[in-house]
XYZ file of C-alpha atoms in Angstrom:
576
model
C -2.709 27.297 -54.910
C 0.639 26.505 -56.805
C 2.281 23.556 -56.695
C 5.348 24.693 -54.520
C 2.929 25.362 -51.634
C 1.024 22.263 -52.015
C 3.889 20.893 -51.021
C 4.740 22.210 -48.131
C 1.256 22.182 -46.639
C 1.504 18.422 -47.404
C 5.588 18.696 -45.802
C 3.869 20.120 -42.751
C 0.751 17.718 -42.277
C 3.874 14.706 -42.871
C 5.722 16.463 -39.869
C 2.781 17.047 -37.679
C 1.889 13.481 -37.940
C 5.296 12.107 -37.279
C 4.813 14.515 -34.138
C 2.094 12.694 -33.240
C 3.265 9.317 -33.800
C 6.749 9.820 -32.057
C 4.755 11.400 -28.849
C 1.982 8.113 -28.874
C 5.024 6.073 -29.346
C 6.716 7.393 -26.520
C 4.087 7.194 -23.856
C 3.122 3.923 -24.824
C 6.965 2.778 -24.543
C 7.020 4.374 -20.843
C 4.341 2.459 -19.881
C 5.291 -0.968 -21.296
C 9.056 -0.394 -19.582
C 7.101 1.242 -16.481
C 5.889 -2.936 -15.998
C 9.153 -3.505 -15.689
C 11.004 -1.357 -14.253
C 10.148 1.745 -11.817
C 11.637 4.120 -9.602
C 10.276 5.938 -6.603
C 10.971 9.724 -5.705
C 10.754 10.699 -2.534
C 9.277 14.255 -2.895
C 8.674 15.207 0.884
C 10.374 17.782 2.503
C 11.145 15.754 5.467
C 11.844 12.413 3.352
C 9.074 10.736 5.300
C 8.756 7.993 2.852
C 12.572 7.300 2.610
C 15.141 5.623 4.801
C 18.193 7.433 6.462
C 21.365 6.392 5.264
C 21.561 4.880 8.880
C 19.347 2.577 8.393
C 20.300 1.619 5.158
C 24.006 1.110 6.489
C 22.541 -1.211 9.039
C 20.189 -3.220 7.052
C 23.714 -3.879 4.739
C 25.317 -5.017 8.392
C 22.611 -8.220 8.272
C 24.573 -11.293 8.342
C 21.740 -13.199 8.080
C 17.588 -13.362 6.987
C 15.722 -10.866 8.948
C 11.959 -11.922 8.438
C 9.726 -9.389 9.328
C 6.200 -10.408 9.741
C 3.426 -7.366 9.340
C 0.545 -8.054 10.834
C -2.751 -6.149 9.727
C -6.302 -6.833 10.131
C -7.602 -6.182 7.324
C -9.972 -3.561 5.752
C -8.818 -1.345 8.743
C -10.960 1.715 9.815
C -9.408 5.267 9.081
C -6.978 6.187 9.735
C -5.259 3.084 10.431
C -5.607 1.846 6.361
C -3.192 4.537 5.723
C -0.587 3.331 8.667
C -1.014 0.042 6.847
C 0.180 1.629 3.514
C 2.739 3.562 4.954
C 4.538 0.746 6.921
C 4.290 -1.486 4.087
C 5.908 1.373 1.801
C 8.476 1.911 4.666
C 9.077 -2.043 4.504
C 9.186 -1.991 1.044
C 12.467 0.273 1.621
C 14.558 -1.909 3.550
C 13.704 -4.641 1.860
C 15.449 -2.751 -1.283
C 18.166 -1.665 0.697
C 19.652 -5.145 2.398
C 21.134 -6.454 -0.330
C 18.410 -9.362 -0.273
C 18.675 -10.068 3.724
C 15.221 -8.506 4.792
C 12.601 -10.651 3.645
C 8.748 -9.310 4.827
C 5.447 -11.288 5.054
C 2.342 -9.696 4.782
C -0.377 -11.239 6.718
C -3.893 -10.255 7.256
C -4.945 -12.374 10.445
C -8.395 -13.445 9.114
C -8.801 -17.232 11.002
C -7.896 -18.380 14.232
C -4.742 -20.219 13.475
C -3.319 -16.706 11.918
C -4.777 -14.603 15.066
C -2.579 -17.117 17.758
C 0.470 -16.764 15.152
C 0.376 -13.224 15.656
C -0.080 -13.321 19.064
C 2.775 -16.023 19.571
C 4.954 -13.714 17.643
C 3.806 -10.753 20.518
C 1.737 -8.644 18.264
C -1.044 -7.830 20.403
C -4.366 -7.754 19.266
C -5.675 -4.074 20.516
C -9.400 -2.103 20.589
C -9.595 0.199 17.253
C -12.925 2.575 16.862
C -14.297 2.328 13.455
C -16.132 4.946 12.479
C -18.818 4.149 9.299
C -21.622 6.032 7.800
C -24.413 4.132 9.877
C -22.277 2.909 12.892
C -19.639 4.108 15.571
C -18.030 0.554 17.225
C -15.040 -0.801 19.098
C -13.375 -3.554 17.233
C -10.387 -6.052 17.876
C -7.739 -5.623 15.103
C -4.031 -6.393 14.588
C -1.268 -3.733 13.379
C 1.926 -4.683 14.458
C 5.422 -6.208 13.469
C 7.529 -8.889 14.503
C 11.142 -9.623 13.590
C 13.266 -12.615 13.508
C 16.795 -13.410 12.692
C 19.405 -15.962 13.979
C 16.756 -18.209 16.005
C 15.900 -14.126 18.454
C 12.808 -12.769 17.948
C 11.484 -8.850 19.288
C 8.111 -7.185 18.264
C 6.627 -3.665 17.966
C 3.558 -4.872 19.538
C 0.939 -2.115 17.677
C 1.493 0.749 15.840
C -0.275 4.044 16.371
C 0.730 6.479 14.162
C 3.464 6.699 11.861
C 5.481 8.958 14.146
C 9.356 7.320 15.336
C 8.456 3.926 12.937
C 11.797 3.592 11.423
C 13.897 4.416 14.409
C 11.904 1.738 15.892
C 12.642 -0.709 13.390
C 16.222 0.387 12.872
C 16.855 -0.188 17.166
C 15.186 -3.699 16.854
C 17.195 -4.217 13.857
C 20.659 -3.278 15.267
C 19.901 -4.717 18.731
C 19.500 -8.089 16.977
C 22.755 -7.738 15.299
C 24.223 -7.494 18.361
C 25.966 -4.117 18.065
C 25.927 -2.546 21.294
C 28.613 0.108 22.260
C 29.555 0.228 26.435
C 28.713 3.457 27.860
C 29.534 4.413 31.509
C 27.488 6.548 34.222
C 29.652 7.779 36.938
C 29.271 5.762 40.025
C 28.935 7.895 43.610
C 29.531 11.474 44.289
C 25.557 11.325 46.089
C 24.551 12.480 42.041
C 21.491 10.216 40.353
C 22.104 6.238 39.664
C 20.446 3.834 36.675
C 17.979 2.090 39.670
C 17.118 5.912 40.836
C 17.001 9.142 39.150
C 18.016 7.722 35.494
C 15.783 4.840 35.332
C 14.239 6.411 31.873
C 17.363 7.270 30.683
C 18.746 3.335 31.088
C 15.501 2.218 29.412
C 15.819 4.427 26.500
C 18.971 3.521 25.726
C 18.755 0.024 26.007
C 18.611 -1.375 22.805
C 21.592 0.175 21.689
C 24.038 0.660 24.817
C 25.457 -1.642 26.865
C 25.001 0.710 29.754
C 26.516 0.693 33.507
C 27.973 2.534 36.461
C 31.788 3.003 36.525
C 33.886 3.544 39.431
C 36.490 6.233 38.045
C 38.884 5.017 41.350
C 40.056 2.449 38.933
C 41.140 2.326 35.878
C 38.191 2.994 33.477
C 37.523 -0.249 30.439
C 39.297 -0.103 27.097
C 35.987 -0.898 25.585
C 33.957 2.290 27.058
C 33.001 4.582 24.403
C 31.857 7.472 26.913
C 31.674 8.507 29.818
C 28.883 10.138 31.418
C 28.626 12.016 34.730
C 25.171 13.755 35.591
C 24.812 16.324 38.857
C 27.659 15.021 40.962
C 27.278 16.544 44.279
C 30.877 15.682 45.777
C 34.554 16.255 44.526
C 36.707 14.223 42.534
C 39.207 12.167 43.913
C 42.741 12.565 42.943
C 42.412 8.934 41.468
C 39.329 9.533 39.587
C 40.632 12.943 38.058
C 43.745 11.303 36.765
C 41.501 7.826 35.601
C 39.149 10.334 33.259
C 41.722 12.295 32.404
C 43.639 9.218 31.212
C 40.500 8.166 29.316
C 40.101 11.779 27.302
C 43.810 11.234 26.828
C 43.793 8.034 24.822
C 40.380 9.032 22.761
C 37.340 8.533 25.095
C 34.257 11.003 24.864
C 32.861 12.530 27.871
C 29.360 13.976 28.748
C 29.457 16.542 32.147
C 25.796 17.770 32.974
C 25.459 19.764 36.015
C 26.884 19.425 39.235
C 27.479 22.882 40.969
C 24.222 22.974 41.964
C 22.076 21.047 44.427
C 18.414 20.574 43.859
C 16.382 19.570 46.819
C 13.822 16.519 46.654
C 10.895 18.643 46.006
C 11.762 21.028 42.906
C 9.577 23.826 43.579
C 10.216 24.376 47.589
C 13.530 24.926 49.016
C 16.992 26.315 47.894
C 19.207 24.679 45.316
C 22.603 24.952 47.097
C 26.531 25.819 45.820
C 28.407 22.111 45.444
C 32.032 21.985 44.109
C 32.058 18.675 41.940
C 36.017 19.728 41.217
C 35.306 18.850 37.419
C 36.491 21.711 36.545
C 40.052 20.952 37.104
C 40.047 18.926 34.101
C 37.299 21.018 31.754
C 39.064 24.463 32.424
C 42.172 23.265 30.476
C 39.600 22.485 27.702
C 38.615 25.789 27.797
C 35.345 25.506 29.548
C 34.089 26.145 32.984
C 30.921 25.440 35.098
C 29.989 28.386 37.397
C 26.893 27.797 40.216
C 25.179 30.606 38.669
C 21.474 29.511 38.290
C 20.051 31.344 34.676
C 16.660 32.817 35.005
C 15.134 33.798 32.165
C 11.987 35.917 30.973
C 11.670 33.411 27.753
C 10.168 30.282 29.768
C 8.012 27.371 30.781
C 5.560 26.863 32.742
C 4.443 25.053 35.927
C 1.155 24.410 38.211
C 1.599 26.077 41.270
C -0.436 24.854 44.063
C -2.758 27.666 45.175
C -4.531 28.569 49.049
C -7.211 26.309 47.632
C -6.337 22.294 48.683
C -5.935 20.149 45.699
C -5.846 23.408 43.240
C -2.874 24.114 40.823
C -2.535 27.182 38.468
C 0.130 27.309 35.453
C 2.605 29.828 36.426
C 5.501 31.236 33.953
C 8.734 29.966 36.167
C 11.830 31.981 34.777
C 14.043 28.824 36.263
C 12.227 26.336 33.031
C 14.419 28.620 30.235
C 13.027 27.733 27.069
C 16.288 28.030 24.389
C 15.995 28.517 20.711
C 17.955 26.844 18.757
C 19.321 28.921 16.027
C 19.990 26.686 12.360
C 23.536 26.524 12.057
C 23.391 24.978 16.357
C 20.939 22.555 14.786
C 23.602 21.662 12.050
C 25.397 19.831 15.029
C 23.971 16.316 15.409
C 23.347 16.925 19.401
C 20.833 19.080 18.327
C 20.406 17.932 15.126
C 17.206 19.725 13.364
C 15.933 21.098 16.975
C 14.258 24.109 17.304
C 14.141 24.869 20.601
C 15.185 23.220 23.951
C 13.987 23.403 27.644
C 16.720 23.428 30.002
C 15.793 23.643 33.889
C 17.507 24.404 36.817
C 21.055 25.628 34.261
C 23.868 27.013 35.628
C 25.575 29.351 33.232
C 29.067 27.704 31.414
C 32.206 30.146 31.020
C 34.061 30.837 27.969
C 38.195 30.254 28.255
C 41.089 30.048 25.735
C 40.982 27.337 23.166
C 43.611 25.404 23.440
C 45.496 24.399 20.178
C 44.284 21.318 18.403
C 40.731 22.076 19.803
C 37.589 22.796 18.332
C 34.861 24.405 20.681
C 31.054 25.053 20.048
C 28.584 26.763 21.807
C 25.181 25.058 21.255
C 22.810 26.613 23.306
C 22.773 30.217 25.105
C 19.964 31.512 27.338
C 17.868 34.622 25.337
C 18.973 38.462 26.130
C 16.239 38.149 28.584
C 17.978 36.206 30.815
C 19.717 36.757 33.899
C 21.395 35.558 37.325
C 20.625 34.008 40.668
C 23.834 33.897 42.260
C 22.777 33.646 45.821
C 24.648 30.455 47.867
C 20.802 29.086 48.466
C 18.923 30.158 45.368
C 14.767 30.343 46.295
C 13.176 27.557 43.699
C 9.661 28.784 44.672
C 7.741 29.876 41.671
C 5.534 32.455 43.133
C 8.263 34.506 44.047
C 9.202 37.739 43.309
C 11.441 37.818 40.404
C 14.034 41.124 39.957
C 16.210 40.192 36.834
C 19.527 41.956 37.310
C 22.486 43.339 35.481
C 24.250 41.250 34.343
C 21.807 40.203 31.483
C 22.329 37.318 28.846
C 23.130 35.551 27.020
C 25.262 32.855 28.643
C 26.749 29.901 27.408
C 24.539 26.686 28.532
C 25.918 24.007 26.110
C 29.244 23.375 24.655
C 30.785 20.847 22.523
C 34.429 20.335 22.257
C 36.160 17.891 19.969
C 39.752 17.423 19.032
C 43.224 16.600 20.999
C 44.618 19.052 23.714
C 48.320 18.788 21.993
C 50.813 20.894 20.030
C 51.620 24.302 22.137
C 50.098 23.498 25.222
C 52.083 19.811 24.931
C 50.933 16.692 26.503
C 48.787 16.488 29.714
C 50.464 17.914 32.844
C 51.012 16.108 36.080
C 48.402 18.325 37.584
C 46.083 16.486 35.493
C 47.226 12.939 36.010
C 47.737 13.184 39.651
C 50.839 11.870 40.340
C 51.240 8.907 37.408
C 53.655 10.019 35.006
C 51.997 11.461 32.200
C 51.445 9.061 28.481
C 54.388 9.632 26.350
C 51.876 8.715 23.113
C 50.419 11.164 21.067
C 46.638 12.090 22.190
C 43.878 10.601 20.725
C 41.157 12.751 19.525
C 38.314 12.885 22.436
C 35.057 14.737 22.816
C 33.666 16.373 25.900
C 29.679 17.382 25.911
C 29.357 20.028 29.026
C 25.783 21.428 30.156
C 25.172 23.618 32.899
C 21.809 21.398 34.042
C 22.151 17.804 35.045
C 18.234 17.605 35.233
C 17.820 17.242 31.512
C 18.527 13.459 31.846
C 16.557 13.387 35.535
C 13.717 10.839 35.346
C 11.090 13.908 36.874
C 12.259 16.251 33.077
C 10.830 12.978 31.020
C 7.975 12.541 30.214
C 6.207 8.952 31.408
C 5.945 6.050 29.501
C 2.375 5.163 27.982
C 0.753 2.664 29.772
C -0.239 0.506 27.384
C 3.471 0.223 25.095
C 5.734 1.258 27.836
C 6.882 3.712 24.616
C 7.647 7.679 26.059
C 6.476 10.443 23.892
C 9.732 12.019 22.371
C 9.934 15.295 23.491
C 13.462 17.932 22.447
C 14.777 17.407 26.024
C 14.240 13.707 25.842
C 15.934 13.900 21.721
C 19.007 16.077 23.443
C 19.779 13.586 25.718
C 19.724 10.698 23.642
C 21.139 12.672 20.644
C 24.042 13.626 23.430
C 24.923 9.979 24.070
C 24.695 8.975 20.259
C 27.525 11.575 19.388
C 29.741 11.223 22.414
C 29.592 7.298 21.550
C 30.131 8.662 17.405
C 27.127 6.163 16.588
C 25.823 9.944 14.795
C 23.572 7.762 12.346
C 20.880 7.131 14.805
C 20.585 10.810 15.243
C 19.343 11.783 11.834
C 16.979 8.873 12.339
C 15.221 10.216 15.452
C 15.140 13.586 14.449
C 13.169 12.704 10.876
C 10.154 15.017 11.203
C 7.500 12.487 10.107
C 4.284 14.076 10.403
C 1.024 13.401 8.200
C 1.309 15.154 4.902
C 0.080 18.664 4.220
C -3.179 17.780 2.606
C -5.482 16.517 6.217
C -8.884 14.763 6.645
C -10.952 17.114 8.802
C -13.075 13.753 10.106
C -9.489 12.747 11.225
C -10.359 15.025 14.668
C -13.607 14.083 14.896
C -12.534 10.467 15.238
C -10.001 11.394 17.707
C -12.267 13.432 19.867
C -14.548 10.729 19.902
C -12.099 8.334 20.720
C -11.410 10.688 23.830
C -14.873 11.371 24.725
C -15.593 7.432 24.806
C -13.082 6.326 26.436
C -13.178 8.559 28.892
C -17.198 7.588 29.305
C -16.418 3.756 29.500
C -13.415 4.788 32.243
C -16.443 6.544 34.343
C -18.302 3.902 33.592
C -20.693 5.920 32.383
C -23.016 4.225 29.350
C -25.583 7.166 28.603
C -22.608 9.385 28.183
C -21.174 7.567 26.226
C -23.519 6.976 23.936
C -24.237 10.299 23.774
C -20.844 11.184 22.715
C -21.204 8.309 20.162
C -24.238 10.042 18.686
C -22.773 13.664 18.429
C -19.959 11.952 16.582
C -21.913 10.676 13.723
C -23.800 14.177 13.437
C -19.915 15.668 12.979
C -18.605 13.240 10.832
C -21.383 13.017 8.288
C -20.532 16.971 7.749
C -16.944 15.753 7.807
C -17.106 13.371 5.704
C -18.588 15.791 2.967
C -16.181 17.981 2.993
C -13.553 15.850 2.971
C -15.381 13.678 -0.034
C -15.403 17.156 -1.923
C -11.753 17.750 -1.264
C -11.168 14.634 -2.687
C -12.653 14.647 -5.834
C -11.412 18.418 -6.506
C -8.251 16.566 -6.085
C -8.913 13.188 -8.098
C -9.980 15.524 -10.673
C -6.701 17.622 -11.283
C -4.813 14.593 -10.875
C -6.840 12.845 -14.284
C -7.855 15.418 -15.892
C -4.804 17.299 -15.602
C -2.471 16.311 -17.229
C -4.035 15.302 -20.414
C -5.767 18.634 -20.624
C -1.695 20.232 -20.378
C -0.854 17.987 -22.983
C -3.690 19.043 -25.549
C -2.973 22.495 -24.215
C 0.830 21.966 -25.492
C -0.504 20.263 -28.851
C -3.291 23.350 -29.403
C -0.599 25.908 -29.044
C 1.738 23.503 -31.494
C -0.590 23.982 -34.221
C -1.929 26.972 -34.451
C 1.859 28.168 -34.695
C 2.733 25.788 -37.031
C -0.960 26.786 -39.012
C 0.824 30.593 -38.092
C 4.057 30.046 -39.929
C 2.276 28.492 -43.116
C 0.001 31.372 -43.119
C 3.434 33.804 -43.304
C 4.303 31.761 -46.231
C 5.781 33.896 -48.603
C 5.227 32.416 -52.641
């Protein structure tokens, strides 16, 4: 071997080592600085683990120290150990995001004096079922929050699930600022009222509305952010046509559902009669209009019919329960933001007229090609009827949004629209109108009930519409993208996950019986189907653990291997 190629064999073990050293180097620096300083990536497609900008705007808005106590029991059963990491995680968040005004306390009520703190703060102490490898049993365990700021304190008694926790703590939080916009319900007209018929609706919106019944005979509050009318079953006065039309004038928002239709006390018996709430004077020149058509349509719920048997109900497709896809550029628009689909029953059918200038108009939901009329004066409600759909076939218009100022060729609002009050010589303000053809969406009877034990509803897409439809006529749009965050579990699922919930089910529905030998025996069944759970799950797990250790290192010898042998390649090539 001459000397010129010693030399670069010795050239090339110098730069392979320097590789070496600079990569070593390197990792250990990222680690040293990674005790310092770190950064986490939400990687999720639904950002589960990161806050809306929402709720980081309103966490900014503190004034004050929020102290939010977490209380957890600790060494929780599964699943609730993970709720425990992910609401600490999702703590962890706003904690970051307040500017230094959220300050959290992790406690683990272990003695007495910790258990009654809890308590006094109103986290409840509830039953959990912990399922081990030698026992099934019903223990007493915290997992809840409390809040406090400016001397008020609220609570999220216990968690369940991860599902709606930061639009829970984001109300809580902005109901103890104090920010609460005035919304109005229209008072009269024989429609539904906030002690009957929208009792749900009052109680979801609670925390964030200042809501009440308006009297549109007078002159309706500077302060109201929108008003909202639902299934009105008598005409507009003169008064009250010229008082809303007034309020769209000078920038209000306005939120029409139903009301040419009249739906008899019980829902599936009777007719559902032609009313004439005259709202269309004033949405017509918007370039909407409510017709009494009832849409029927093939693409549907379902409800239990009662049968010839007493006390026995069937499920029965009822064309009158249209179930409405929601295409992705409707669920762009944050009244249905990232919906994708929507019931609507008992809809009328909305019609399509000129835009006026200054105006933009959107059609958010139409009824499928499979949809047709009932134009009859007294439409038939009953299910098990014979249903004929008819020419002319869908789709119709059943939601529209309209934004904007109705100025420029059409000029300022007419006398016909004021009554007679001279009409505002100022230029419009830019208002919104919401306009759906069923008023039932925000009936008590289309929610669903509130859990027994939290007094929390289930969030369902007609219960998300309606709240998302009073969050954008009162522009608040931020809570929207907070309630419609799609947190579910992540992809990767314990299978013992449903035997614990079946058993759950199966106990509790032994112990409600009163039952003891059943329930025992569903108990014993349980362990049988977890153990075989369990070792699946334990073998998922470790195939996991495994890539995630081994991985990477083997990649990076992988990368060094194929290093060499090309650099031990090009010295081979060498030329002398």
């Amino acid at each position: 071997m001459t000397q010129d190629t010693q030399k670069k064999h010795k050239k090339a073990r110098r730069e392979a080592t320097l590789f070496l050293v600079v990569v070593a180097a390197s990792l250990v620096l990222l680690n040293v600085l990674g005790t310092f300083a770190h950064a986490r990536v939400d990687l999720t497609e639904s950002r589960m683990f990161s806050l809306s900008q929402g709720s980081k705007d309103m966490s900014k808005r503190l004034k004050d120290t929020l102290e939010i106590r977490s209380y957890f029991t600790p060494d929780l059963p599964y699943p609730y150990n993970g709720l425990e990491r992910y609401t600490r995680d999702m703590l962890e968040e706003y904690e970051a995001s307040s500017n230094g005004k959220i300050q959290v306390r992790y406690i683990n009520p272990s003695d007495d004096a910790e258990k009654e703190a809890a308590q006094a703060d109103g986290v409840q102490q509830v039953p959990t079922l912990d399922l081990t490898e030698d026992r099934i049993e019903q223990v007493q365990a915290f997992r809840g929050l409390s809040f406090h700021y400016l001397g008020e304190s609220k609570a999220i008694p216990f968690l369940e699930n991860t599902e709606g926790l930061e639009y829970q703590i984001t109300q809580i939080i902005k109901e103890l600022i104090g920010e609460k916009l005035r919304i109005g319900i229209l008072k009269g007209h024989d429609g539904p009222s906030l002690e009957k018929g929208l009792t749900g609706l009052r109680d979801l919106t609670r925390s964030s509305y200042d809501v009440e019944e308006v009297d549109a005979n007078q002159d309706l509050p500077k302060n109201l952010k929108a008003l909202i009318v639902v299934n009105p079953q008598t005409s507009l006065s003169q008064a009250e046509t010229a008082n809303i039309a007034g309020f769209l004038q000078r920038g209000g928002s306005l939120g029409v559902f139903g009301g040419t239709r009249k739906l008899p006390d019980s829902l599936l018996e009777g007719t559902a009669s032609i009313v004439d709430s005259g709202f269309n004077k004033l949405l017509s020149d918007w370039g909407v209009t409510m017709l009494p058509d009832l849409v029927a349509d093939a693409e549907c719920g379902s409800v239990n019919a009662p049968t010839n048997i007493p006390g026995l109900a069937i499920p029965v497709r009822y064309p009158l329960l249209p179930e409405v896809r929601i295409d992705d550029k409707q669920a762009e628009h944050p009244v249905l933001f990232k919906l994708g689909q929507l019931q609507m029953p008992f809809t009328t059918r909305l019609k399509l007229g000129k835009v006026p200038a200054g105006i933009k108009r959107a059609v958010l939901a139409k009824s499928s090609e499979n949809s047709w009329l009932l134009t009859d004066a007294e439409a038939q409600l009953t299910p098990r009827q014979q249903w004929a759909p008819s020419n002319p076939m869908g789709p119709f218009p059943l939601i529209v949004a309209i934004e904007g100022s109705k100025s420029g060729s059409n000029g300022p609002m007419s006398t016909a629209e004021t009554g007679d009050k001279e009409p505002p010589s100022e230029t419009p303000a830019s208002a919104r109108i919401l306009v759906a053809g069923s008023g039932f969406v925000l009936d008590d009877r289309a929610l669903p009930p509130p859990n027994p034990r939290t007094g929390e509803r289930q969030m369902t897409s007609t219960m998300a519409f309606a709240l998302n439809a009073i969050d954008w006529l009162a522009q608040d749009a931020a809570m929207v993208a907070i309630r419609a965050k799609d947190v579910e579990e992540p992809p990767l699922k314990d299978p013992a996950l449903e035997v614990l919930e079946d058993a759950k089910q199966d106990v509790e529905q032994a112990r409600k019986e009163g039952d003891a030998k059943k329930a025992e025996a569903a108990l014993d069944l349980s362990k049988e189907k977890l153990a075989d759970a369990r070792a699946r799950w334990n073998t998922t797990k470790s195939l996991y653990r495994w890539m995630h250790t081994l991985g990477l290192p083997i990649a990076f010898a992988l990368l060094g291997l194929l290093y060499w042998r090309r650099r031990k390649n090009h010295n081979a090539n060498l030329k002398l």
